[in-house]
Every structure is written in C-alpha cells, then in structure tokens.
XYZ file of C-alpha atoms in Angstrom:
582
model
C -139.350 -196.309 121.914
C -138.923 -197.860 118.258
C -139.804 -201.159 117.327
C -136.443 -201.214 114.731
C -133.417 -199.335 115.458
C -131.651 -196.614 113.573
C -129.859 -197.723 110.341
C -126.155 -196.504 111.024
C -122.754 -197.918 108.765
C -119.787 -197.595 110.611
C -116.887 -197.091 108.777
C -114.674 -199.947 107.226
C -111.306 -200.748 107.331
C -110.477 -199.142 104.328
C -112.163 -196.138 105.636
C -109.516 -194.629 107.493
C -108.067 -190.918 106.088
C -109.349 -187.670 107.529
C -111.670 -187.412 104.517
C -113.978 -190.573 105.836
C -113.675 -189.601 109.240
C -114.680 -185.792 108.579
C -117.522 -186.738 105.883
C -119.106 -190.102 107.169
C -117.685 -190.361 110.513
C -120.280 -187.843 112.142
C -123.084 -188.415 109.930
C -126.475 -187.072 111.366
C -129.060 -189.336 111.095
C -132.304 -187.075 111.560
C -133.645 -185.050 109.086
C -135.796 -181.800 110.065
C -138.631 -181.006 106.844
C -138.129 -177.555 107.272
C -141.574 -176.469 105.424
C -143.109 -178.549 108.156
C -140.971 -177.693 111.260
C -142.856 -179.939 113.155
C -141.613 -182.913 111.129
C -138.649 -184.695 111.751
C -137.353 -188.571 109.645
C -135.337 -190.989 110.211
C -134.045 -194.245 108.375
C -134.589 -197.764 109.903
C -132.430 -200.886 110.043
C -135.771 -202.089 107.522
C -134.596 -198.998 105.320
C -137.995 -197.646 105.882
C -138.477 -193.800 106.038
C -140.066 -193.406 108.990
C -141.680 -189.953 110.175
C -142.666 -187.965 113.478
C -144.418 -185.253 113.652
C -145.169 -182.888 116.784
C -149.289 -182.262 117.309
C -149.840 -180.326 120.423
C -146.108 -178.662 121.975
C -144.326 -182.082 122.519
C -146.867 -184.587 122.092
C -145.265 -186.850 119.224
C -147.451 -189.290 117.089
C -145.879 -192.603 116.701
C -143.366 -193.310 113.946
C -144.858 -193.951 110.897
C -143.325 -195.400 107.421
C -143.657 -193.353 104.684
C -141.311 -194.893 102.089
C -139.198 -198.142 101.712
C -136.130 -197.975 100.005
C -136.215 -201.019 97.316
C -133.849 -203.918 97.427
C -133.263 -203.756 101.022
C -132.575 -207.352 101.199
C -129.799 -207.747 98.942
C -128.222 -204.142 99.143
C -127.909 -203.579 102.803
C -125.268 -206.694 102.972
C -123.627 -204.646 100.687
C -120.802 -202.107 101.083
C -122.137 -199.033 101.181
C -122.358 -196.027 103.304
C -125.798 -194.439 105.317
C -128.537 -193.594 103.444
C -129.083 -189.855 103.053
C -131.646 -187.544 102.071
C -132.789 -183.706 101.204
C -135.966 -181.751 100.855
C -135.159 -179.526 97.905
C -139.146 -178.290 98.193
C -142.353 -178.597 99.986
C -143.134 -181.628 97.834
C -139.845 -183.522 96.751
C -137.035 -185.647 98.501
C -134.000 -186.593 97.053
C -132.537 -189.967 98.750
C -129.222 -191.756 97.852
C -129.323 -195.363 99.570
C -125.439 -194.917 100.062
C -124.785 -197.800 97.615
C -124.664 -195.605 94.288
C -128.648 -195.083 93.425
C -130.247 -191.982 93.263
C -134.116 -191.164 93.966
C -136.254 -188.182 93.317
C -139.416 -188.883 95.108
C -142.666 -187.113 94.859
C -143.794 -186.063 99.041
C -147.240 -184.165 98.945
C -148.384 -183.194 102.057
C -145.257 -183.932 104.039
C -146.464 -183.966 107.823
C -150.037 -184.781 107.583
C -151.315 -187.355 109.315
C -153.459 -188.296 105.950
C -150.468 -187.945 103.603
C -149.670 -190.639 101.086
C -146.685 -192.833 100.930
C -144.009 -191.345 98.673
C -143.830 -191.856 95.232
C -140.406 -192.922 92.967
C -140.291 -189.800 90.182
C -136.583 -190.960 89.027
C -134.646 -193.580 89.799
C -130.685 -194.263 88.528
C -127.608 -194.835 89.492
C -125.158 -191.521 90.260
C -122.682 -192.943 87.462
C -121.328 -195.651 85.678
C -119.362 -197.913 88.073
C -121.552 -197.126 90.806
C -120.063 -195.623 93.501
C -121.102 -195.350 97.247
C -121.879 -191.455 98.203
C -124.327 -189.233 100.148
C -126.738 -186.238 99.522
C -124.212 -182.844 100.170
C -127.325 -180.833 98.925
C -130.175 -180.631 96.373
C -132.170 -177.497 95.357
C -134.950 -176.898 93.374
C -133.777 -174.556 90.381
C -135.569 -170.922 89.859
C -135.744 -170.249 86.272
C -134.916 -166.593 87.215
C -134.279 -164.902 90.381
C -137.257 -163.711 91.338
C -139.816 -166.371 90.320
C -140.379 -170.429 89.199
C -141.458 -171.906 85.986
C -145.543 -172.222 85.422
C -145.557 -175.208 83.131
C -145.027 -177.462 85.467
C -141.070 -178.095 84.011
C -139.040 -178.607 87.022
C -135.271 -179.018 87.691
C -133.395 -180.701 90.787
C -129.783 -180.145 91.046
C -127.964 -182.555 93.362
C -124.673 -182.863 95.191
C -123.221 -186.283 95.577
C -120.171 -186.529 97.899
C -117.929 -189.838 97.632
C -113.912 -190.405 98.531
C -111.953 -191.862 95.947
C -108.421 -193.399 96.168
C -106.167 -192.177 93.257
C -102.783 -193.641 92.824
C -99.481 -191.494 93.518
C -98.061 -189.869 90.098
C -94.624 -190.774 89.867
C -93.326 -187.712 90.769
C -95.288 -188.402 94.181
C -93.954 -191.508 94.249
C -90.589 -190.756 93.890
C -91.125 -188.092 96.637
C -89.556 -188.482 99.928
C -92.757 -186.414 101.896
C -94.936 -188.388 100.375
C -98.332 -188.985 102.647
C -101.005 -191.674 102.104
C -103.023 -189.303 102.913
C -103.020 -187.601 99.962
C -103.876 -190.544 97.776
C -107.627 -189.871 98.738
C -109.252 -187.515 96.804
C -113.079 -185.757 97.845
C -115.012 -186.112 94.786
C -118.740 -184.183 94.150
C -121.119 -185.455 91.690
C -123.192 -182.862 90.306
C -126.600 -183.826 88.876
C -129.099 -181.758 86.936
C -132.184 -183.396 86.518
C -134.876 -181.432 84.669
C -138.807 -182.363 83.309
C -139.665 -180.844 80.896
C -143.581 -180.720 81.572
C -145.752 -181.873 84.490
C -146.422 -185.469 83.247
C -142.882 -186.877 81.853
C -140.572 -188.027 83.698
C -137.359 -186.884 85.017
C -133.951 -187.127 83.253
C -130.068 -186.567 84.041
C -129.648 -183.237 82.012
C -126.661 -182.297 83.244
C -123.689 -184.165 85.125
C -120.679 -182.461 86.593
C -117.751 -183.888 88.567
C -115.466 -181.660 91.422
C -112.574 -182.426 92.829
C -110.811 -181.690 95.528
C -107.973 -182.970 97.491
C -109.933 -182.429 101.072
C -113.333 -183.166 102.440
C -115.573 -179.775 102.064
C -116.370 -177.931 105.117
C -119.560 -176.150 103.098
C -120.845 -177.333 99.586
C -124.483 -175.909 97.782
C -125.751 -175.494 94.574
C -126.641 -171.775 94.340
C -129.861 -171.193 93.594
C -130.179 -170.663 89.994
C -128.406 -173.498 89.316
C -125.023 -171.845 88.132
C -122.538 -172.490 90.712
C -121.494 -173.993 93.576
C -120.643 -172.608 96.844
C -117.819 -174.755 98.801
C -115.815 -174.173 101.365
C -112.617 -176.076 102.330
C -109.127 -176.424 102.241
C -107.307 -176.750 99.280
C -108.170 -176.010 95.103
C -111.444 -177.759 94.085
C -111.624 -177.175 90.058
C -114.600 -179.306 87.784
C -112.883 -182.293 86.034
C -115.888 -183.711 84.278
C -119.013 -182.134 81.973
C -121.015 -184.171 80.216
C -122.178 -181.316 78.081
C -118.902 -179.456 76.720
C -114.887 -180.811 77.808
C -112.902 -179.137 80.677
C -109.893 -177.680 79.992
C -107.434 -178.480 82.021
C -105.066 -176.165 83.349
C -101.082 -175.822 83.416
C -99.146 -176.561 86.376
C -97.738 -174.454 88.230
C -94.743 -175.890 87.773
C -94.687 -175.553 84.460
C -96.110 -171.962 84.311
C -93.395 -171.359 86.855
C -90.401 -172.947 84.301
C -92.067 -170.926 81.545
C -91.494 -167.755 82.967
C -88.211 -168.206 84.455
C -86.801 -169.106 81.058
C -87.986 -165.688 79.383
C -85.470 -163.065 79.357
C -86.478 -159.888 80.855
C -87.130 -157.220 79.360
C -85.571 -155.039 81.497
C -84.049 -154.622 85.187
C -84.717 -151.837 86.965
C -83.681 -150.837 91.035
C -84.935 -147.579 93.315
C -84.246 -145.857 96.425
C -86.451 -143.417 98.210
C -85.689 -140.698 95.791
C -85.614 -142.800 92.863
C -86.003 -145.168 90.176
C -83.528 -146.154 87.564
C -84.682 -148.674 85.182
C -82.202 -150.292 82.552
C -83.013 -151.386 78.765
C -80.269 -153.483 76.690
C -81.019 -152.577 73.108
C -79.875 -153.888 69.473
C -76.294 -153.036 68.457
C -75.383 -149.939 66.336
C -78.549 -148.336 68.564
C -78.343 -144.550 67.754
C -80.088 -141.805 70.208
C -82.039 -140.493 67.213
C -83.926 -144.380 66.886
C -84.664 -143.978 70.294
C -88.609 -142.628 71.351
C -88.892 -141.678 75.227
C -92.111 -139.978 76.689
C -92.333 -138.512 80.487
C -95.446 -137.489 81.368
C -96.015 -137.001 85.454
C -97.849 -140.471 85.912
C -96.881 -142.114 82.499
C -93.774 -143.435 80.578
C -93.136 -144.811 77.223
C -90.110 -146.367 76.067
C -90.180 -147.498 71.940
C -88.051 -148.198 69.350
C -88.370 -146.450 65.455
C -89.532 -149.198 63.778
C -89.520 -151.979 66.581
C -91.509 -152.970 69.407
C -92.492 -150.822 72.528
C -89.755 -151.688 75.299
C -92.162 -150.069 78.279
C -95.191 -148.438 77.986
C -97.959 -147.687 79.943
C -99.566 -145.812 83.663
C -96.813 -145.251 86.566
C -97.318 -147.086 89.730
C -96.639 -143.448 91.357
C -96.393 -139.902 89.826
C -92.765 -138.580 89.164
C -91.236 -135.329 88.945
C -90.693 -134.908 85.041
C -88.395 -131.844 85.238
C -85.597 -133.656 87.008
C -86.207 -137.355 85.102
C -83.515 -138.069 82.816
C -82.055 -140.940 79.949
C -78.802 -141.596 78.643
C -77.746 -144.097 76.349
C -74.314 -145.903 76.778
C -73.296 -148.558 74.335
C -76.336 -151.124 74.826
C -77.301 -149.287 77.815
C -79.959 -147.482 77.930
C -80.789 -146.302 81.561
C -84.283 -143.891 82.000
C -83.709 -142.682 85.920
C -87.758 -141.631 87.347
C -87.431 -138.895 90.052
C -89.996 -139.778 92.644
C -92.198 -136.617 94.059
C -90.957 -135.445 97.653
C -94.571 -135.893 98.914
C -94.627 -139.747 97.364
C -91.424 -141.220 98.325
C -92.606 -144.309 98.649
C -91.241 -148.029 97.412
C -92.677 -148.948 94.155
C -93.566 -152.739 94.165
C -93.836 -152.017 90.123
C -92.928 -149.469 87.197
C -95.960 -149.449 84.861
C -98.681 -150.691 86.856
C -99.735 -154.662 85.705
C -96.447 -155.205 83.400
C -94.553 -158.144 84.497
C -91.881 -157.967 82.166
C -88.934 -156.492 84.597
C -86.179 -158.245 87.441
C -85.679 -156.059 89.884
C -82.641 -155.827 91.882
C -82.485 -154.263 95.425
C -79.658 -151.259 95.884
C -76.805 -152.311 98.092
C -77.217 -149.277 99.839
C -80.875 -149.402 100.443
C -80.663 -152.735 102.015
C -78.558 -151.355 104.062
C -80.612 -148.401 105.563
C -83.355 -150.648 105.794
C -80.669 -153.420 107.557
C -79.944 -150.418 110.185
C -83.770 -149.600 110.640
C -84.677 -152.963 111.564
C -81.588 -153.881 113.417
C -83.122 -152.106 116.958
C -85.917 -155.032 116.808
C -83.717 -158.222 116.387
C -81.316 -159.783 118.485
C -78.575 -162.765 119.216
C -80.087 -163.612 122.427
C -83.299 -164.875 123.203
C -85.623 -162.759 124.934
C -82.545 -160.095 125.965
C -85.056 -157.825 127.907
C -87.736 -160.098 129.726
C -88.696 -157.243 132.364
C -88.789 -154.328 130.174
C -86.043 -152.589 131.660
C -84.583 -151.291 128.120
C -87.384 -149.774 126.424
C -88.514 -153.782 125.881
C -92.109 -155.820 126.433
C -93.308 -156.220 130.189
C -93.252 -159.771 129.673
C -92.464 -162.757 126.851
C -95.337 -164.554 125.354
C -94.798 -167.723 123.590
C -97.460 -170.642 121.790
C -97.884 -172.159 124.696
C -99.471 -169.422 126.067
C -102.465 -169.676 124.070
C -105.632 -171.956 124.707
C -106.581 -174.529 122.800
C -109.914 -172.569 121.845
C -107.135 -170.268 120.324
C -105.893 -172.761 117.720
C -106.931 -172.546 113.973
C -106.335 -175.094 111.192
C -103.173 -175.668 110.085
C -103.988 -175.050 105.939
C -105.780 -172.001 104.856
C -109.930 -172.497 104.083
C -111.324 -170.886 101.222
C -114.769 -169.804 100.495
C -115.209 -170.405 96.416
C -117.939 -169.647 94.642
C -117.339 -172.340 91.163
C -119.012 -171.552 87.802
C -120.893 -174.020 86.072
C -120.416 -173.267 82.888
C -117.009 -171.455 82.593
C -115.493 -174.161 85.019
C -113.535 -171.652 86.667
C -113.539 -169.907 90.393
C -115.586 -166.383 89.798
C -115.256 -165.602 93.450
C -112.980 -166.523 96.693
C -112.044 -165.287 100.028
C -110.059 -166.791 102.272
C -111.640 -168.181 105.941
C -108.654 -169.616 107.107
C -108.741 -167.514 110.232
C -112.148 -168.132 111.283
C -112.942 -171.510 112.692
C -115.464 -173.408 110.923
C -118.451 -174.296 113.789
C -121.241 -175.820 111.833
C -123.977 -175.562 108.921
C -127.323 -174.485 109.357
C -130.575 -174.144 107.133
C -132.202 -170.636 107.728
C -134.284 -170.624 104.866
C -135.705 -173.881 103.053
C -135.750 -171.962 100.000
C -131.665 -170.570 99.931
C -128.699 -172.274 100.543
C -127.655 -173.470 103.897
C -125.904 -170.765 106.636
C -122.075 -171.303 107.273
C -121.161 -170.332 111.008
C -117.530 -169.281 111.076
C -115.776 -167.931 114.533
C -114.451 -164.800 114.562
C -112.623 -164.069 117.339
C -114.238 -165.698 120.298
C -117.475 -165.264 118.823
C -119.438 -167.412 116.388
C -121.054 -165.980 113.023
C -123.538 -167.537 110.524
C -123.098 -166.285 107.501
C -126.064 -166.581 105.243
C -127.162 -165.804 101.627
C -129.919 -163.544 100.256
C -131.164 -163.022 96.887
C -129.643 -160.274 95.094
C -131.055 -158.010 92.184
C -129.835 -159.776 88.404
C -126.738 -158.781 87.414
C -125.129 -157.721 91.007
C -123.902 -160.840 92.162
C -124.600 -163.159 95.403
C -124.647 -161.140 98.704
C -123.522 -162.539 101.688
C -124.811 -161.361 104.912
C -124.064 -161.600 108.396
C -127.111 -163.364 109.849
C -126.483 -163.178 113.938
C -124.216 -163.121 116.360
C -123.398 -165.660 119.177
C -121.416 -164.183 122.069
C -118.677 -166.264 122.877
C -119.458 -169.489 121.042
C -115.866 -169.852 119.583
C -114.606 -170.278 123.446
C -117.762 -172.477 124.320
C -117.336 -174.898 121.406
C -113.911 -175.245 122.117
C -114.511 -176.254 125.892
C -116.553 -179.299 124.634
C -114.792 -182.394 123.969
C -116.955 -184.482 123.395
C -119.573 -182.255 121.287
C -121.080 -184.078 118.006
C -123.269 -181.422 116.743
C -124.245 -178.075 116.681
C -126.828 -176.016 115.022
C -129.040 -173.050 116.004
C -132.785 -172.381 114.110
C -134.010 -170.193 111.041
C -134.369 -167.024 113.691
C -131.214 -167.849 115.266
C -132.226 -166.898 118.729
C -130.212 -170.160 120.225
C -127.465 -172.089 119.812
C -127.265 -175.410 120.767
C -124.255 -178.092 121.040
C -124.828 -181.815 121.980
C -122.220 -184.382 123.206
C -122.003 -187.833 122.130
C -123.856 -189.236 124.733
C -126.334 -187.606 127.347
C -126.096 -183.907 126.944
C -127.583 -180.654 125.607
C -126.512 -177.275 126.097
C -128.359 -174.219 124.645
C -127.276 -171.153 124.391
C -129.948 -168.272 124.064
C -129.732 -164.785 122.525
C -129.278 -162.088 125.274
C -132.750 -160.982 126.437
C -134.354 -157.779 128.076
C -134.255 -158.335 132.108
C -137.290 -157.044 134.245
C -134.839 -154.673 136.091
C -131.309 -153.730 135.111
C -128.310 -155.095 136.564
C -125.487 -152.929 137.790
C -121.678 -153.457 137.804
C -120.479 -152.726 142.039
C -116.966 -151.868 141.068
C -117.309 -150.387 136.834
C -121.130 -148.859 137.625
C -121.631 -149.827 134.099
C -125.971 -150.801 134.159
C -126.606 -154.287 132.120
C -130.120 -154.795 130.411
C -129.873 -157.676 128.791
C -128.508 -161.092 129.698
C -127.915 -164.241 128.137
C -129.218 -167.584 129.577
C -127.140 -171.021 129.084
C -129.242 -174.119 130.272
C -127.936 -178.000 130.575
C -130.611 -180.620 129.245
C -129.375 -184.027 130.684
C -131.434 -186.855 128.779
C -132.645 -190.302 130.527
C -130.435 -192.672 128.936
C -127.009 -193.364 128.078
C -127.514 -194.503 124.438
C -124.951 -192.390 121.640
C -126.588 -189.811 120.218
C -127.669 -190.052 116.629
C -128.936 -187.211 115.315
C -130.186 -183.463 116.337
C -132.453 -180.848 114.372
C -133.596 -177.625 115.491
C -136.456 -175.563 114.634
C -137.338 -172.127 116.214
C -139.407 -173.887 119.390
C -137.822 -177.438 119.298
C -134.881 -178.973 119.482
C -135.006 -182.804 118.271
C -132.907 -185.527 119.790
C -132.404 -188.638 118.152
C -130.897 -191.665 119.719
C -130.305 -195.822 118.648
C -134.212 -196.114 119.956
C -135.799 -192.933 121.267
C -136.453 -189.642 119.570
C -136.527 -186.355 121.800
C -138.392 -183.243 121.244
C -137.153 -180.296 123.802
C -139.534 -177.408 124.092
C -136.985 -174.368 124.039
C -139.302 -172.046 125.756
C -139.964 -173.758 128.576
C -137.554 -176.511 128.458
C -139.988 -179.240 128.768
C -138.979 -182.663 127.236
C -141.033 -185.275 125.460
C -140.014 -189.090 124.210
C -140.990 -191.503 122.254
C-alpha cells in the first residue's frame, strides 16, 4: 500500500466537450519503461516520480522516488491537467507537469536498484502563454534510417496535446446548426529539441503547431523526425512553423465558386454506343481553321492559330473508322464510336481534363430508369416472405448489435509532412473500430489496433529501406475482440504486449479479463455433429482484484500485466496467473 496516493485532476467545469472527455477523461496513470519491462512509475499527490520494479516473478520492491517535479507547492493549486510522461530511450524521459512546462530529463540506469535520481537536461515552457497539455508522444530522432548519430548530438521530438476554445466565425455564428461543440479545437504542439554535442545543453530547434477540429484517436512522430502519424476524424493541417510560414489553403467554398463561374469548355453526352462531345467556336469559324486528330485511344481538337480546345489520352479506345465531326454554325460536334467489346460508360473524355459539363441523354436515363425499376417500390417491404422472386425475410437497423455500430464521421489515417505541411499519405479507417494503442517496440512508433469485422488488428510500423516509404504491417490477430470489447461496459483500458500473445481489457473497478492467443492442445478436439478436428484453443480467464478502489492505470509487458489503483499497484503473472500487491 502507498504512503501518498495517486496524483489524478478531474476535469473542470469548463471541461466538458467530447474532446476533454476523450483526451483527459481516461487518462492512464502508470507508465511501463519498456527497455526495463520490469519497471513500472507512477506520479504522487507530492508530484514525486515514484518507481516499482519486479525482482523475482511478482515480488515488487517498495516504491521509490526518483524525481520531484519542482514548484509543487504553488503549481498544483493551479489549473492544470495530470502530469504526463514518455521514455523516448533507454536513458531519457520527457515529463509535462500539465501546467505548460516541459522537461527532458536525463534517466541512466532506469530500474536499478542503485540508479541515481533523475537529472533536469531542459527545462521551458511549451509556448508563450503557457498552456496546460500532456505528452501524446516523444521519440528520439535517427539521423538516418538505419543508424544514430556518434557525437553525442541528440534530438527529442515531442507531441504536446491541449484543447483550445476558438470563437465561432461569423458565418458560424450566423448559422442555424451551429454546435458548441465545435468551438473546441484539438491542438498538437510539436517540439524539436536538438544538442548539438554531448556537453551543451538542449534547445527548442524546431516548433510546429496541428490542428484539428477532433481529439486524435492515434498521434506519433515518425521516426526520422519528418512526419506525423495521426489518426482521427476530421482534416488536421500544420498552422504554425517557427522555421518557414504555412500557407494557408483556399476554402472549399471558394475553390468551389471559382470553378462554377468558369465557362466550360465544352459539353459533351454518351450512350452505350457512343460519345458526342460539343465545342462552341469563334464566329466566321471555317472547316479549313479547324485541326481534328482520331487516333484509337487519343483525340485532339485545335484551332489554326488558337488554343487547343481538347487534347490528350481517351478514357477508352474508340473505333476510328466510324468516328465522325461536323461543323454547324458555332457548332462543332466530334461524335467517338465506342468499341463493341468496351461499351462501357465513360466517367471522362480525355483522361484527367476537367474542363467539360456533361449532360445525361434523355433516353439513356431512361433505359437505365427501366433497369432499375424491378428493385424499387411504392410499398414498403411488398414481398416480406419471398413469394415473388423477393428476400426470405426484411432486415432493418435494429437488427444489428450494438458491437455492430461504427462512428458516425469517417476516421482517417494521415501521415503529415513536416516540412511541406501537407498530407503525403491517407486512408480512410472509418469502418474499422478504433480499440486501443499499444507500444510493440520501444524503438518505433506505437501499434494502432483497429477492428475489422469482429476481430481486432494491431497495426504496427517497421522500418523500411530509404526512399520506399513507411510500411505498415499487420502485427496479430485477436479472434473476436471487436464482439468482446463491445460486451464490456464498463471497460477503461485495453492493451496487449510487444509479442502480442494476449489481450487484456480492465473495467473501472475490480476486473481483468485476458484474452490469450489460441494454443496447441495435448489431444485434438473433435466437432460430434461437423467432424471437423480442433488443435488449438483459445483460453479467456477473469482476474477479480481484492478491493473496490477505481482503477487507475494498467501496463502490460509479455509476462505481466500491471494494475494500478488510488493506493495499491498489481503485478499479474500471465503464465500462471498468480497475483502480487503492494
């Protein structure tokens, strides 16, 4: 049992969008070193550090303070949020004390039972006001991809998350949808701190600001220090660079207005047979000033001594022999003959030009009306039973469990570039259920564990060869996680270890379920009714701890799983399920 509690804000009153709830609501409190698996830390109500480290399978050594966050006096009465920190390597901790400052502490020998109290490297405030934010991530920089500076120069990126209330525009304002909601903005603070040799000091080299109008799901600093990994809903862009200015880009809006007042340059329309596509061209227009090329999979439409009106590749090959052009006035009409064997519709003429309206055929739309007709109806549900040629039965939402449900707005994985400010890569993850983060590797960015289907999937990220991008990679696989998580109502956390042979969810109070990999049974298992012969079986196993206090905090590593509660710390042995306290 500990002599001082756990140091845990609640939120405020002013606290109260999704974005607080979703970023500081569930904060966990314990902090697993992974280079020392064995060592877990926690933050008193004394803002001391204090660390516990496993000796012999769950015997745990008694707490001991390593580091005292200065001012504790004067800044915890404060508003601020909980302190946070991050072991970027085997030897440095990055701490924000959730009231705006910053440390880059020097750890050597994490875990020993000889190891020195922790030294202040850096010390600053995250910017000027000071605002109240927490560590998102910190990684120690490679100067290449394969290996790390000699000369003792070292550089610590850092991800800062705060909220930040921006006031409506006043086209918001005058809005009738709009939602308070969106006054709250999820801002990232981006630090680069760099020394230059193995004696100076560190310095802010770098500072970057993100925004985006929801709290992340995923955010990292990739490892070289380029980009940023985030995953959320909504557009996160970079607003701020202290070291060149951000151009901002056009609304849509206004992009949108642009193009609607340009003319086209032509309309064109098609059936299944063909295209006809329809230039207006200057008066007096004579067939002799008029240039037009038909090649099987190319077209070009000029003027003598004017612009191009259409050039460039086909979206489909045409039949040149039967492809005509007449002019008639200020008409000029080019009709395309689609191949027999392509008939297809074209979505464009010349593949990538924008330039064209098109206009759908009256009698196209109405083949495709009659096509279509068989599979709508004036009644609902006309053929419940099938009887007709119809479905065996309806289905309707409420059919579905809630396990089924997925967020309402699209997620996004982005990777953001540093130093062009713009999205290089994206994909979207709005049908896969975020789960939960996890740290496979100290030395890579975290693991994002997405459902797909009923299963859950932790996606990780592996160095790649220079020049061939990021690869992504899908780390494991646990069976039926999507429909587990969903089951538990009153689940806090969930994370599985580097070697990912468990998962394991905790509720808020009490609780521990782990879920192993399947295994390799002594004798196989056979199916009475299917005959099909099983091998392998999973195990699921409840852990029910001795007290009733909320839980905290949980790490993992690939023997123990660490529970952390308002005044005891728990260390479950996962092979044997054996459970130590102190």
């Amino acid at each position: 049992m500990f002599h001082t509690g756990v140091d845990v804000v609640q939120l405020s009153e002013d606290q109260y969008s999704v974005h607080h709830v979703r970023i500081f609501g569930l904060t966990n409190h314990l902090v697993l070193d992974q280079w020392n698996p064995n060592t877990v830390y926690f933050i008193d109500q004394h803002w001391n550090v204090r660390e516990l480290t496993v000796t012999i399978d769950t015997q745990i050594d008694s707490p001991r303070t390593i580091f005292t966050i200065p001012d504790a006096a004067t800044k915890r009465a404060k508003e601020r949020l909980n302190a946070s920190l991050w072991f970027p390597a085997s030897d440095i901790c990055v701490l924000s004390d959730g009231t705006g400052e910053l440390y880059i502490l020097s750890t050597v020998t994490r875990g020993a039972s000889d190891a020195p109290r922790w030294k202040i490297l850096w010390r600053g405030k995250v910017s000027e006001p000071a605002v109240r934010c927490v560590v998102a991530h910190a990684s120690l920089r490679k100067t290449d991809m394969f290996s790390q500076s000699e000369d003792g120069s070292r550089t610590v990126d850092c991800l800062l998350l705060h909220i930040k209330k921006e006031e409506p525009t006043a086209e918001e304002e005058n809005s009738e949808t709009l939602n308070t909601e969106t006054s709250f903005v999820t801002i990232l603070e981006w630090l680069t701190l760099t020394r230059t040799a193995g004696d100076t000091p560190f310095s802010v080299s770098h500072h970057r600001q993100i925004k985006g109008k929801a709290a992340p799901l995923y955010a990292a600093v990739e490892e070289t220090g380029r980009a940023v990994f985030i995953a959320g809903e909504g557009k996160y862009e970079i607003v701020y660079d202290s070291l060149k200015p951000v151009e901002k880009e056009k609304k849509d809006s206004e992009k949108d207005s642009k193009e609607a007042e340009r003319d086209p340059t032509y309309t064109w329309t098609q059936t299944m047979e063909d295209l006809t596509v329809t230039f207006t061209v200057p008066q007096g227009t004579q067939k002799s000033d008029i240039d037009v090329v038909l090649t099987p999979n190319r077209l070009a439409v000029e003027l003598k001594n004017g612009p191009a009106l259409l050039q460039g590749p086909l979206f489909r090959d045409i039949d040149v022999s039967v492809s005509t052009w007449i002019l008639e006035g200020r008409k000029l009409e080019v009709g395309l003959a689609k191949k027999e064997d392509e008939m297809l519709m074209w979505p464009e003429v010349v593949v990538g030009d924008q330039m064209g309206e098109y206009f759908v055929d009256p009698d196209q739309a109405r083949i495709i009306h009659d096509r279509l007709a068989h599979l709508t109806s004036d009644e609902l549900n006309p053929d419940p039973r099938g009887k007709n040629g119809g479905a065996s039965s309806s289905s309707n939402c409420q059919m579905l469990e809630e396990c089924d449900a997925y967020p309402e707005n699209f997620s996004c994985m982005i990777r953001l570039d540093g130093e062009t400010h713009q999205v290089t890569n994206s994909v979207n993850i709005g049908t896969n259920q975020w789960l939960f983060n996890a740290q496979l590797d100290p030395q890579k960015v975290p693991a994002i564990c997405l459902r797909h289907d009923v299963d859950g999937l932790p996606i990780g990220n592996q160095e790649s060869l220079p020049g061939s991008g990021n690869a992504w990679f899908h780390a494991a696989t646990f069976n039926a996680l999507g429909y587990v998580q969903a089951s538990k109502r009153d689940k806090k956390f969930a994370s599985c270890p580097p070697d990912t042979s468990y998962t394991v969810l905790c509720d808020c109070v009490r609780h521990v379920y782990i879920y192993r990999q399947p295994e390799g049974t002594m004798s196989p298992v056979k199916n009475r009714k299917t005959g099909k012969v099983v091998t392998e079986i999973s195990k699921q196993q409840l852990v029910s701890l001795d007290c009733q206090d909320n839980i905290l905090g949980m790490q993992t590593s690939n023997e123990r799983i660490f529970i952390l509660t308002s005044q005891r710390l728990y260390v479950i042995r996962v092979n044997d399920v054996t459970t130590a306290t102190t």
